[in-house]
Amino acid sequence: MKGSDLRIKLLTLKHHIHQQLLEFLASPNAPIYLKVIGVSLVFFLFILFVQIVSLIWTLISYHRDPIAYLREYYDPLTPRYVDTSDFRTSDENVFDLNAYREELFKLNEFNTYLSDQLPINRKHKDPRSESCRIAAKRLPQDSELASTSIIIVMYNEELSTLLRTLVSIVLNTPMESVQEVIIVDDKSSRDELGRRLDKEMGQFPFVKIIRNSKREGLIRSRIIGSKAAVGKVLIFLDSHVEVLEGWFPTIVARVMEDRKTVVCPVIATIDHTTLNLIADKYTGIWGAWDWDMSFRWRPIPPREQQRRGFDDSAPIRSPAMSGGIFAIDKEYFFEIGAYDPGMKIWGAENLEMSFRIWMCGGALEINTCSFVGHIFRRTGLVTQTVTGETALQQNTKRVVDVWLDEYKDSFNAAVPSNEKVEGGDIVSRVLLRQRLKCRSFSWYLREVFPDQPRPERDFVGFGEVRGPSDVCLDNLGPGVGHQVGVFSCHGKGQNQFWKLMASGELVSDNLCLDGDGENPRKIVLYECHGLRGNQQWFITEDNVVMHGGSGKCLTHDGKFLQLLPCDMTDDRFKWKFAAISQDVLKKFHVLYAKQFGYTTKAERAKKEAERKKRKEEEAKKRAEQEKEREKKRAEEEAARKEAEKKREEKEKLEKEKAAKAAAEKEKDEEEFRKWRAEKQRLEEEAKRRREAEDEDKRKFEEEQRRKREEEDKKKAEEERKRREEEAEERRKFEEEKRLRQEKEAEEKRLAEEKEKEEREKAEKENEEKAMEEREKLKEDTKAEDDDDTKKEEAVIEKDDNDDNDSAKDQPEKEEDNQEIVKSGELEVKEKLDLNSESDQKGVVDDEMKEFLAWKAAQKKN
């Protein structure tokens, strides 16, 4: 049956049903409930028809263009994890869009707001050269490429960038060669990366999502993804990239050609602010590293350009990879040890793999015909501290200990803090290196990276440069024209890693320190030009850093560097490198010392030795002449002394005789004087002793008499005071006792009066009560008499007798009441008397206790 005939029959059927339904609804005989049911049925069928058509259209749209479908279901304006109410101004109707954008920027360290507005399937200009396009025609057909697994690790990635990564893969990759795209979620905490991501990715059968049960980090998550992969080739991508046209076939074909070759694409920058792709300047660089084990992009050296034949499409044999994006044969990946599972989170894994690939028989290339755009964040997001050290420090420690051999000391000198870092157990990696029969690190420097400056050959000094006030030279964030200053020393290299080259250039991150002699504060980083001048520096043996362009010396003002006139003795101008190559320093001084007007210690020592030698020779000659003159004078003096000696001996004999006679006479007179003086002294001493004894005796007797008088007087005074105190105490006690007795008598009298009043009151109340009862009884009797006047007299007489009996009993009741009152009063009186006696006795005892306590207190005082 033709389609036109079927269409005519369906329209005829529709028209017939429509006419029948209208006739039914218009018929006056049709029940109202049937009309309602009919209308409802028609409405339900209409809604069902619309839903079926919508579903069919959705399926057709998805199979025709899955990217358009994905874009339709992704709403970039829907708030996700930022509370937009925080960005309302004082006027609730005004939304602070700039603040909202900045908050999103801080969360991901790139322009998240702009990313949300950009299409997820945006196109970029093909950055490949013409030679690459020609070379692409010689590659195998897409169907001939090896099956590939693309592995993407993410942690709290922005959904728009993750979708853009996936969509760029679908748009720019021959999907028949892609076995799977594995997304490893390293336990993200954002809700949109949960069920919503599963829903979006569920539309793509080639996408697999692996969710870690705990945070594993980039390195271990890539191991997890690679173990789950089934493709022959593994391609590792970051979750915030955009692959460009032609990126896939050229790197996969190269891995198929040589399974031991690891291929990296050219990694172009996607600016974190504008999200524009910058690809041109990345085709002439390769991956390198510095001695603080930080990865660096460096210009390709001439020897490598010559090896490539200056062909833009030829691969670059790079000493190191940046780490995030590369292709590798799966079997070879696990054959050489995959990633080091002992590493934490991320960091240094790229250098570890680079060293391992080259030293263990493989090769590492950058394919200049494959481009992948990558968002480099404003600052790093992922940091983790393990036992007080960052994961990067621990990972770097493992790399250095396993692979650097004798050059480990160069790294430790450049990064002093490394010696205190614990890298964990490295036995398995050392055994892996032995099993793979890897070459030495010296071989790597000699054969793979001979362009790398070496500390023992090319550095005068390197590492941190500690200056005045115990701060370190810091590039404060590298960049051409960036002003250089100082910062607290942290011992981790990076911004504080400097190299003073043998040529006199002071280098940080491949940029040279450039000083302006006319403007002493303009000390910045510029690209090295090799012309010396403002980029030439000189260090003395006393650690003074001099500037070649101005002849001034380097110091700082607490924040930025400056050049001032030199003073070699001033500590403000002294800078100490963490490591100094003495052999290079000697050659450096030989070459440049005269230019800076500097004399080395060795030269100064040599000149000082020559001057000292001349001085010693002149002193020796003068000494010989003086010796001759001294000899002649000595002979003349000897003759004179001989004659003088004889004369002196004669005079001496005569003087000795006269002195002897005078001495004997003087001796006798002296002995007589001594005898007489001794006699007088003994007599005076005896006299003084007698006088002293008499005086001591008199004083002793006088003292004894005075003491007896004082003791008697003291006793009499004490006795008088004691009697007065006792009399006063007795008087006070009697007075207090009298007052208490008067008080108690008064209280007793008042109590008796009160008791008497209460008895009188009770008696009066009893009498009033008795009177009331008698009056009541009389009234009752009178009432009964009035009521029974018509009764018989016998009954009346009986009633009268009863009244008389009642009257007789009434006095008895009153007497009983009086006896009860009296007995109560007696009992109360007995109790009061008893209490009075006990109180009286207690009062006496209390008085005695009080008196004794008072007396004791008086004595104590």
Short mmCIF file of C-alpha atoms in Angstrom, two decimals, residues 27 53 90 105 107 120 236 277 280 298 419 430 439 484 593 596 628 706 770 775:
data_model
loop_
_atom_site.label_atom_id
_atom_site.label_comp_id
_atom_site.label_asym_id
_atom_site.label_seq_id
_atom_site.Cartn_x
_atom_site.Cartn_y
_atom_site.Cartn_z
CA SER A 27 -28.13 14.86 20.19
CA VAL A 53 4.81 12.66 19.37
CA SER A 90 20.06 46.42 49.98
CA PHE A 105 35.55 32.34 39.88
CA LEU A 107 35.21 28.19 43.46
CA ILE A 120 29.42 23.20 24.96
CA PHE A 236 44.80 10.25 29.74
CA LEU A 277 42.43 29.33 23.16
CA ASP A 280 50.53 29.49 18.54
CA ARG A 298 61.55 25.63 27.67
CA GLU A 419 65.85 16.37 53.84
CA VAL A 430 63.86 0.49 43.46
CA ARG A 439 70.18 3.35 32.96
CA VAL A 484 61.24 41.08 42.15
CA ALA A 593 86.78 40.11 38.98
CA PHE A 596 83.96 44.67 38.76
CA GLU A 628 127.51 45.06 63.81
CA ARG A 706 69.44 46.12 138.23
CA ALA A 770 -23.29 27.90 128.96
CA GLU A 775 -31.35 30.12 126.46
#
